[in-house]
Tab-separated table of C-alpha atoms and ligand atoms in Angstrom:
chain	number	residue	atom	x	y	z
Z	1	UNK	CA	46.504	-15.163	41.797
Z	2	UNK	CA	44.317	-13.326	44.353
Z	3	UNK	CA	45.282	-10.410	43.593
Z	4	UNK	CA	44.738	-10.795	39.883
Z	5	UNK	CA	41.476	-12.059	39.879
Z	6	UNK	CA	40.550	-8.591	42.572
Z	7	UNK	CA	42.286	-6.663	40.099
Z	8	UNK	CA	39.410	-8.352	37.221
Z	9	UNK	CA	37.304	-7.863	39.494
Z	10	UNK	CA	37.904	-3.982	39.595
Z	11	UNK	CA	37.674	-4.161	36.211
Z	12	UNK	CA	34.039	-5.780	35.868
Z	13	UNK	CA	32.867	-3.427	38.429
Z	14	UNK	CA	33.906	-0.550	36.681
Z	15	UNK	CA	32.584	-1.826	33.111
Z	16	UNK	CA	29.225	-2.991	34.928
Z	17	UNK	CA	28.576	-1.588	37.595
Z	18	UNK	CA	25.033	-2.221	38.223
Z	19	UNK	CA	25.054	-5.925	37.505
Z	20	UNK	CA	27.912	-7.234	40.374
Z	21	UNK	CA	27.228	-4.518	42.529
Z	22	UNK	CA	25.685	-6.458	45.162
Z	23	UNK	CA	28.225	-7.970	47.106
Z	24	UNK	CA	30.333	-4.898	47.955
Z	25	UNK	CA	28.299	-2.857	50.255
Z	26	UNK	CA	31.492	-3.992	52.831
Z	27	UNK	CA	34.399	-4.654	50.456
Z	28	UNK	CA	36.382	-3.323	52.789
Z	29	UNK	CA	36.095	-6.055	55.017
Z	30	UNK	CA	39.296	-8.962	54.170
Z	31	UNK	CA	36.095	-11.932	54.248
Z	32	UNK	CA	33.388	-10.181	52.080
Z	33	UNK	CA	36.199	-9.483	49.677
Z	34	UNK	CA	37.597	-12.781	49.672
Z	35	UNK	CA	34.039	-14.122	49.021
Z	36	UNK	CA	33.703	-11.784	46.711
Z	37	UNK	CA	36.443	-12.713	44.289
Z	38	UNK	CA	35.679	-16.406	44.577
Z	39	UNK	CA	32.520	-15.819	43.004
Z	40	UNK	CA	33.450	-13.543	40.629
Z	41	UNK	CA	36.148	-15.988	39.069
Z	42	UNK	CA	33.355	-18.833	39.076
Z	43	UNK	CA	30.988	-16.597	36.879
Z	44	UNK	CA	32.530	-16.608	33.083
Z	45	UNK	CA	32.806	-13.132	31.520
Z	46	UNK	CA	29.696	-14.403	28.924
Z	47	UNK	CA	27.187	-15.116	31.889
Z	48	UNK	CA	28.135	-11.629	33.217
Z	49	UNK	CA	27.552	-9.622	29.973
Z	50	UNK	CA	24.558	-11.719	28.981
Z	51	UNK	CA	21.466	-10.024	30.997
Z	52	UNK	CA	21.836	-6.831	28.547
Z	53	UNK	CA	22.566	-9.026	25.181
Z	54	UNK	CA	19.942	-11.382	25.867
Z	55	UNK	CA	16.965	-10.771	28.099
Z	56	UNK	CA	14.880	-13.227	29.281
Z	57	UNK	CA	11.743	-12.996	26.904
Z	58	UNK	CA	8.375	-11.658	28.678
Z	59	UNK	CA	6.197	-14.413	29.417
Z	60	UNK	CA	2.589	-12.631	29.197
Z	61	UNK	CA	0.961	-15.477	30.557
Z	62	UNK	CA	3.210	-14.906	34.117
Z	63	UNK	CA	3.930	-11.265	33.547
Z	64	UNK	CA	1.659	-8.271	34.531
Z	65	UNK	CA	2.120	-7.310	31.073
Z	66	UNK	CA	4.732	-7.542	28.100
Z	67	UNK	CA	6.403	-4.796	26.066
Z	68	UNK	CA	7.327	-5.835	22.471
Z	69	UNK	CA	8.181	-4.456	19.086
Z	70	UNK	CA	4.693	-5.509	17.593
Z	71	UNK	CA	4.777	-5.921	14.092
Z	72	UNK	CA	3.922	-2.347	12.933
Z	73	UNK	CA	4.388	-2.692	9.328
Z	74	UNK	CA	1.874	-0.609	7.943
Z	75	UNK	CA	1.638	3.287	7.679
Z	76	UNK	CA	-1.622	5.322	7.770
Z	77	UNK	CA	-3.243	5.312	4.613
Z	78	UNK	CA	-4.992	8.884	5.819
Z	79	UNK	CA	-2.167	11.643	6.386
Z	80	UNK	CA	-2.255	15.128	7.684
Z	81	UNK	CA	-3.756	17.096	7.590
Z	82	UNK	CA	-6.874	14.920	6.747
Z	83	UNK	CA	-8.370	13.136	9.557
Z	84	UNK	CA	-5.477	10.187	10.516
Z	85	UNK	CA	-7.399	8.909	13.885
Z	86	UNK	CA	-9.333	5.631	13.911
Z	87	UNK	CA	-12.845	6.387	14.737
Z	88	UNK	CA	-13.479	5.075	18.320
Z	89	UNK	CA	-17.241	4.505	18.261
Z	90	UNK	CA	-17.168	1.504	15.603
Z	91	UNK	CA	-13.556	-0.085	15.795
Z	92	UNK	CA	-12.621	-3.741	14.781
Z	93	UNK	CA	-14.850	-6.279	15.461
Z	94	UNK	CA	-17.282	-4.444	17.225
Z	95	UNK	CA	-20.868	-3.755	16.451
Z	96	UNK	CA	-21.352	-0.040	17.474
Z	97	UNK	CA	-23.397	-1.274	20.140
Z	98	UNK	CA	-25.250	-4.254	17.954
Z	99	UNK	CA	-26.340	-1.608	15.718
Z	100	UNK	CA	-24.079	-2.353	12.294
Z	101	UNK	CA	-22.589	-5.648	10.950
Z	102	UNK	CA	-19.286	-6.922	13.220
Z	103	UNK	CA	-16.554	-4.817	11.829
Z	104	UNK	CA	-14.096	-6.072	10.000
Z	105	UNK	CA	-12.010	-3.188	9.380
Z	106	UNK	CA	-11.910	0.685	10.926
Z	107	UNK	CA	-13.032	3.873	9.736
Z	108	UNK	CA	-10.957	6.970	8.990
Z	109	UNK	CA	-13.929	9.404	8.823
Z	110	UNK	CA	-13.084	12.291	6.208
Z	111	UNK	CA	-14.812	14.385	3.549
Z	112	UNK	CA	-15.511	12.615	-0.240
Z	113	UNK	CA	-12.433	13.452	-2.055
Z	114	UNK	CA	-9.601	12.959	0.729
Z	115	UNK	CA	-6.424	11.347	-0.358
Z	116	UNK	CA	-5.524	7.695	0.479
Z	117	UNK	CA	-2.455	6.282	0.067
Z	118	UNK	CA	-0.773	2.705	0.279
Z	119	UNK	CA	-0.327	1.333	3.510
Z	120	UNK	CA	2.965	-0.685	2.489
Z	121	UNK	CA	5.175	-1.230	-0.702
Z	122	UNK	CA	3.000	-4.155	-2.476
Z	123	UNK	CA	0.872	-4.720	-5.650
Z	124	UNK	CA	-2.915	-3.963	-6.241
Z	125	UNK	CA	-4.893	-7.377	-6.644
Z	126	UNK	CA	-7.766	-5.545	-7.174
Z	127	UNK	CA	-8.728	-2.093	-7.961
Z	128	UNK	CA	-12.901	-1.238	-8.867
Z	129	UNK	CA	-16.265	-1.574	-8.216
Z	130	UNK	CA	-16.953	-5.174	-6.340
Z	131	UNK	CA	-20.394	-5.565	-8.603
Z	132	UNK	CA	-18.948	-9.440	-7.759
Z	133	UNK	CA	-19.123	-10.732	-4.069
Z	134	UNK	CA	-15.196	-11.395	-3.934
Z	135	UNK	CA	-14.105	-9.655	-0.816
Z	136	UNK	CA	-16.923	-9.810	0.933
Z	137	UNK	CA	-20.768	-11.793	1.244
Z	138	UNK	CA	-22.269	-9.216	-0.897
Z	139	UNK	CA	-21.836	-7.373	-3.830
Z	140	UNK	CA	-21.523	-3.800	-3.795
Z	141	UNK	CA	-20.771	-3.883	-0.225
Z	142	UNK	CA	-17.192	-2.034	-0.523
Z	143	UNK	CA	-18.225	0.138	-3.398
Z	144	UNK	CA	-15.212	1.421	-5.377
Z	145	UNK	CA	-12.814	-0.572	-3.729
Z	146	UNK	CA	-8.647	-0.894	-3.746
Z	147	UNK	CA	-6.795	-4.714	-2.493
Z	148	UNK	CA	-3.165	-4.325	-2.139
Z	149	UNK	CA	-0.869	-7.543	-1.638
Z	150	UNK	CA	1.923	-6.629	0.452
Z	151	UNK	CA	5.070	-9.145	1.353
Z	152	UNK	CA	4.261	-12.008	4.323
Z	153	UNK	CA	1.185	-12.641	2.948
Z	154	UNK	CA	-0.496	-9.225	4.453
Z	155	UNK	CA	-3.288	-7.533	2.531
Z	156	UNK	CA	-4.893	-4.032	3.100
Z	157	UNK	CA	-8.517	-2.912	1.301
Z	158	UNK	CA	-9.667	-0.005	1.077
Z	159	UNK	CA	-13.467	0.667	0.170
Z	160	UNK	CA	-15.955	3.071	-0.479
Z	161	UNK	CA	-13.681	5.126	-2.847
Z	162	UNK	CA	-15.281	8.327	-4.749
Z	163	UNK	CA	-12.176	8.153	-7.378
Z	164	UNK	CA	-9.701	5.011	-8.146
Z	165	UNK	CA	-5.941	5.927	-9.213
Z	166	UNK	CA	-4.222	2.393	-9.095
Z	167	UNK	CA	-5.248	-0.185	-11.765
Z	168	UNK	CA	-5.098	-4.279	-11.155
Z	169	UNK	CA	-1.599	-5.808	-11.193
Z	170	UNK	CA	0.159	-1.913	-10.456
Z	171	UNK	CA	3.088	-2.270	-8.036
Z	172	UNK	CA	2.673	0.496	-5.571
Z	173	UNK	CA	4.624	2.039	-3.041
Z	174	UNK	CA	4.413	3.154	0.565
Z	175	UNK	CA	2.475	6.442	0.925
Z	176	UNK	CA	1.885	6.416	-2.835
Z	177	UNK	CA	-1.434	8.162	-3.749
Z	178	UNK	CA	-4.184	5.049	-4.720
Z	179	UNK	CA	-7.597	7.042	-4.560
Z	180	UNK	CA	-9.634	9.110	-2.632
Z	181	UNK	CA	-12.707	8.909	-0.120
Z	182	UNK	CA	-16.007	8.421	-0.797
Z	183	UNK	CA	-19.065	6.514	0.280
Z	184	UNK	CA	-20.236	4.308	-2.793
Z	185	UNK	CA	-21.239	0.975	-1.705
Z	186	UNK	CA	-22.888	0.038	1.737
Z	187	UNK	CA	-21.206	3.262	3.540
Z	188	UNK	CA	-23.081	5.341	5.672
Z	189	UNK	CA	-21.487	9.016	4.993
Z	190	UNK	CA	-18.107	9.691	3.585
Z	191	UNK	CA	-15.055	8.046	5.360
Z	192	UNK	CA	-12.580	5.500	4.392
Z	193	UNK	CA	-13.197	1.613	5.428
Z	194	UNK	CA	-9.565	0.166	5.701
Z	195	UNK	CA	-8.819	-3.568	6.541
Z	196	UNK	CA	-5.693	-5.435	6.943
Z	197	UNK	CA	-6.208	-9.156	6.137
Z	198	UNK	CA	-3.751	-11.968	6.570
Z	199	UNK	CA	-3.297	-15.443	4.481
Z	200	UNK	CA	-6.167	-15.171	2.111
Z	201	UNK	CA	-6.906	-11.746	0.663
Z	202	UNK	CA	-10.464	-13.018	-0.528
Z	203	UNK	CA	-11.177	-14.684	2.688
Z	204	UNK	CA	-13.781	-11.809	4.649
Z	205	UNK	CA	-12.730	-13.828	7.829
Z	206	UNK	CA	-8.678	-13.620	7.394
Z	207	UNK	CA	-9.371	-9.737	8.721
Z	208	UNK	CA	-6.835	-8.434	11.460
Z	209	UNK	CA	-7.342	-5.320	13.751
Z	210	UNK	CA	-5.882	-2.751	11.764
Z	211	UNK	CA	-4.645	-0.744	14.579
Z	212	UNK	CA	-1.865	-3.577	15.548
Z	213	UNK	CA	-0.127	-3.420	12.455
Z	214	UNK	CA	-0.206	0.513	11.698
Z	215	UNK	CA	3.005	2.057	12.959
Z	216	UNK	CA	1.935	4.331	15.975
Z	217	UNK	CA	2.326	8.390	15.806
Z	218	UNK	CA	4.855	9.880	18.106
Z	219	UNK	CA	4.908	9.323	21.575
Z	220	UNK	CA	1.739	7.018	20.951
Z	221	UNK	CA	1.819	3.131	21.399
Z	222	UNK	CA	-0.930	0.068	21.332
Z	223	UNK	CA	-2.494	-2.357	23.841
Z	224	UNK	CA	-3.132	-5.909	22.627
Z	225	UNK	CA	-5.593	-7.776	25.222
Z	226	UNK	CA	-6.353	-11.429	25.661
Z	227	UNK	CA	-9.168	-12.383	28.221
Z	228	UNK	CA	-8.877	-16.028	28.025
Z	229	UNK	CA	-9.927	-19.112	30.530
Z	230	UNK	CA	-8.095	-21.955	31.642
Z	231	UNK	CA	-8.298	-23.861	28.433
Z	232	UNK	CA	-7.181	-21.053	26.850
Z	233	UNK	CA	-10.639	-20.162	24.766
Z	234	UNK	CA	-11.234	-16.355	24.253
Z	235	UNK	CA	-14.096	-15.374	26.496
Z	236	UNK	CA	-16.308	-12.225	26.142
Z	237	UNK	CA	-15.972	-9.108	28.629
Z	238	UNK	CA	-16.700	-5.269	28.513
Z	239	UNK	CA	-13.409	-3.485	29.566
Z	240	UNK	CA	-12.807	-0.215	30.826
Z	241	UNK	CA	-8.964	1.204	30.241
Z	242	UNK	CA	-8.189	4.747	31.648
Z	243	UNK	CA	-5.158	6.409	31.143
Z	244	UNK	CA	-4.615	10.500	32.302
Z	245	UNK	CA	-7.477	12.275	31.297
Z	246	UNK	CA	-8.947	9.250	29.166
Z	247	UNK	CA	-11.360	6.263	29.443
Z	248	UNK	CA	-12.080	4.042	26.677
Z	249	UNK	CA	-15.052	1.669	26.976
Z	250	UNK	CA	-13.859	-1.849	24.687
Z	251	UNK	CA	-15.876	-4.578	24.243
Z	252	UNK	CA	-13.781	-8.093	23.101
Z	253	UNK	CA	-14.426	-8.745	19.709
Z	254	UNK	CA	-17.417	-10.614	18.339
Z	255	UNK	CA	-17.178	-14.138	17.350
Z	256	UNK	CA	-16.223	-15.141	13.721
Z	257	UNK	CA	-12.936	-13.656	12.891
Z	258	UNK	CA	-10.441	-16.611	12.509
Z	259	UNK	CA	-7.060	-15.310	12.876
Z	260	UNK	CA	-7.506	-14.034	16.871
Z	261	UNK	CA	-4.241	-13.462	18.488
Z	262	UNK	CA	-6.041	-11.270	21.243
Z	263	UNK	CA	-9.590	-10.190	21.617
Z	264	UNK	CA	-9.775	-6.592	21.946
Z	265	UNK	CA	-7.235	-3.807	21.194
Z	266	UNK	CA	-6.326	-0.153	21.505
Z	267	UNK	CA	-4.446	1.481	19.276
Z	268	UNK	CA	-3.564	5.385	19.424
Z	269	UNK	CA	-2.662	4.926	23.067
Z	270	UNK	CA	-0.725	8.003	24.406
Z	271	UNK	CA	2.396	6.418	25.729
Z	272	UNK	CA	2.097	6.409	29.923
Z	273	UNK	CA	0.141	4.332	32.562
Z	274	UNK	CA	-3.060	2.596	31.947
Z	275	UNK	CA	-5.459	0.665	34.412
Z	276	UNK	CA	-7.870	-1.877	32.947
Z	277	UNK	CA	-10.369	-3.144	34.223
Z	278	UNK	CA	-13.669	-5.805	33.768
Z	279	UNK	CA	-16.094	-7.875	35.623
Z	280	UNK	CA	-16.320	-11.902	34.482
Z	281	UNK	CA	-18.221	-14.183	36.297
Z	282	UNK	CA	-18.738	-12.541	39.301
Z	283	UNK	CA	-15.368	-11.319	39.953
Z	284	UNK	CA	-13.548	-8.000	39.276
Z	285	UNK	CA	-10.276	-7.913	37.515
Z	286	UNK	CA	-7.587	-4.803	36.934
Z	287	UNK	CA	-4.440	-4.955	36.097
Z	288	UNK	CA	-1.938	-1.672	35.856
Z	289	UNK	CA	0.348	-1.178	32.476
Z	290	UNK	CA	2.617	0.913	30.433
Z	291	UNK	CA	2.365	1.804	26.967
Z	292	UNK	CA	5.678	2.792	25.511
Z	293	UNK	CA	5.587	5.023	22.258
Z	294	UNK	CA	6.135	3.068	19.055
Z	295	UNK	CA	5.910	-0.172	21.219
Z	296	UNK	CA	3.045	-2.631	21.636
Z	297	UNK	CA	1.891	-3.735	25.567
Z	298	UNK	CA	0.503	-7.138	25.796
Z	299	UNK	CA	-1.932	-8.151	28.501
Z	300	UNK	CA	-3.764	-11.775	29.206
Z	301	UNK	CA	-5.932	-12.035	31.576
Z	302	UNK	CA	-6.361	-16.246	32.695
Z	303	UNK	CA	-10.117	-15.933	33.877
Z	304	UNK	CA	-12.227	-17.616	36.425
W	1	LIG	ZN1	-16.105	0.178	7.960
């Protein structure tokens, strides 16, 4: 019987080596071996295959940080060769520095007359001029203007369009062609506003940071970031993230949008190591993380 559960043993060892390794550093010793076996008999074949079937799910709240799958359903509605970075100096929910409204979208920044395209397979709810304050407070604040509805009640907007090439009710598809960039209604310069809204497509507030749900570019990832207190309420803080070569300055986002699941973000994060850091109330904080291409990182910070 002995011998057949060693020779099971050999087995296991040789299938997984790295997960019932530990014991035989002296297997060549008769009471290490013996030990051995026992507990190797007591552990059912499931609970030894299990740690690479199942992992234990990251707990963000108790880990240094968290690498998921995000939910990067949407693709760039600005391709190459056209300008297909988020413009860092006015992202989502900021106010450039309380100069401009709180942002609920991001900018693409290209020339009048650069091609947009559909974020996701869906159907236009809207497509023209918003002379009606639907999608926003004000009229005329998107200018030409595109809504698409896509599945899991996700919406994407595009505004301040120079030409329109979808109509209302058109099913579209990903990376389809909808219009091009402009700057008719409240847009300073040419560039293409783009939001991604959630529940209500009307609803200004239902906005989400665009930059979580966009599918990164090769060997680039994102960094979601929650600085919350004990009760778990979002509190305000300026970060500083540096990566190799880098430093991005982030204030969390400004009160007002609804549907927070974090309070600042970076998307476009060259996959390696990042250090972030922030004062709040006195104290310092940093915290070291990867970013993973394709991936999403999440970091809470519990603050004092
Ligand atoms: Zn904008």
């Amino acid at each position: 019987m002995k011998r057949i559960s060693f020779l099971i043993l050999l087995f296991l060892m040789s299938c997984t080596p790295e997960q019932i390794l530990t014991p035989p550093v002296k297997a060549t010793q008769t009471e290490t071996l013996t030990a051995t076996v026992q507990t190797a008999t007591e552990i059912p074949a499931t609970a030894i295959s299990s740690p690479t079937e199942t992992p234990i799910p990251c707990d963000p709240f108790a880990a240094e940080f968290c690498i998921t799958d995000g939910h990067f359903v949407l693709q760039r509605p600005i391709l190459p060769p056209a300008n297909d970075s988020v413009e860092r100096t006015y992202p989502f929910a900021s106010t450039a520095a309380g100069t401009r409204e709180a942002h609920h979208g991001v900018e693409f920044i290209n020339a009048s007359g650069t091609s947009v395209h559909a974020a996701g397979d869906g159907q236009v709810i809207f497509a023209g001029m918003d002379d009606k304050a639907v999608f926003s407070p004000w009229k005329k604040f998107y200018g030409n203007v595109v809504v698409i509805q896509h599945g899991n009640d996700l919406y994407t907007l595009y505004a301040h369009l120079s030409k329109i090439d979808v109509e209302t009710r058109q099913a579209v598809k990903t990376g389809e062609k909808i219009g091009e960039v402009g700057w008719t209604g409240a847009a300073i310069g040419s560039h293409l506003h783009f939001e991604a809204r959630r529940g209500d497509g009307e609803d200004y507030f239902s906005t989400v940071n665009p930059e979580l749900w966009l599918a990164p570019r090769a060997d680039e990832g994102a960094l979601s970031i929650s600085i919350l207190n004990a009760q778990r309420v979002f509190q305000n803080a300026e970060l500083t993230i540096q990566t190799a070569g880098r430093f991005y300055y982030i204030k969390t986002y400004e009160e007002g949008f609804k549907s927070m699941e974090e309070n600042a973000a970076l998307g476009e994060a060259r996959q390696g190591r990042y250090r972030i850091t922030f004062y709040f109330g006195g104290s310092f904080y940093e915290r070291w993380v990867d970013v993973a291409a394709g991936r999403l990182t999440q970091v809470i910070f519990v603050v004092k």
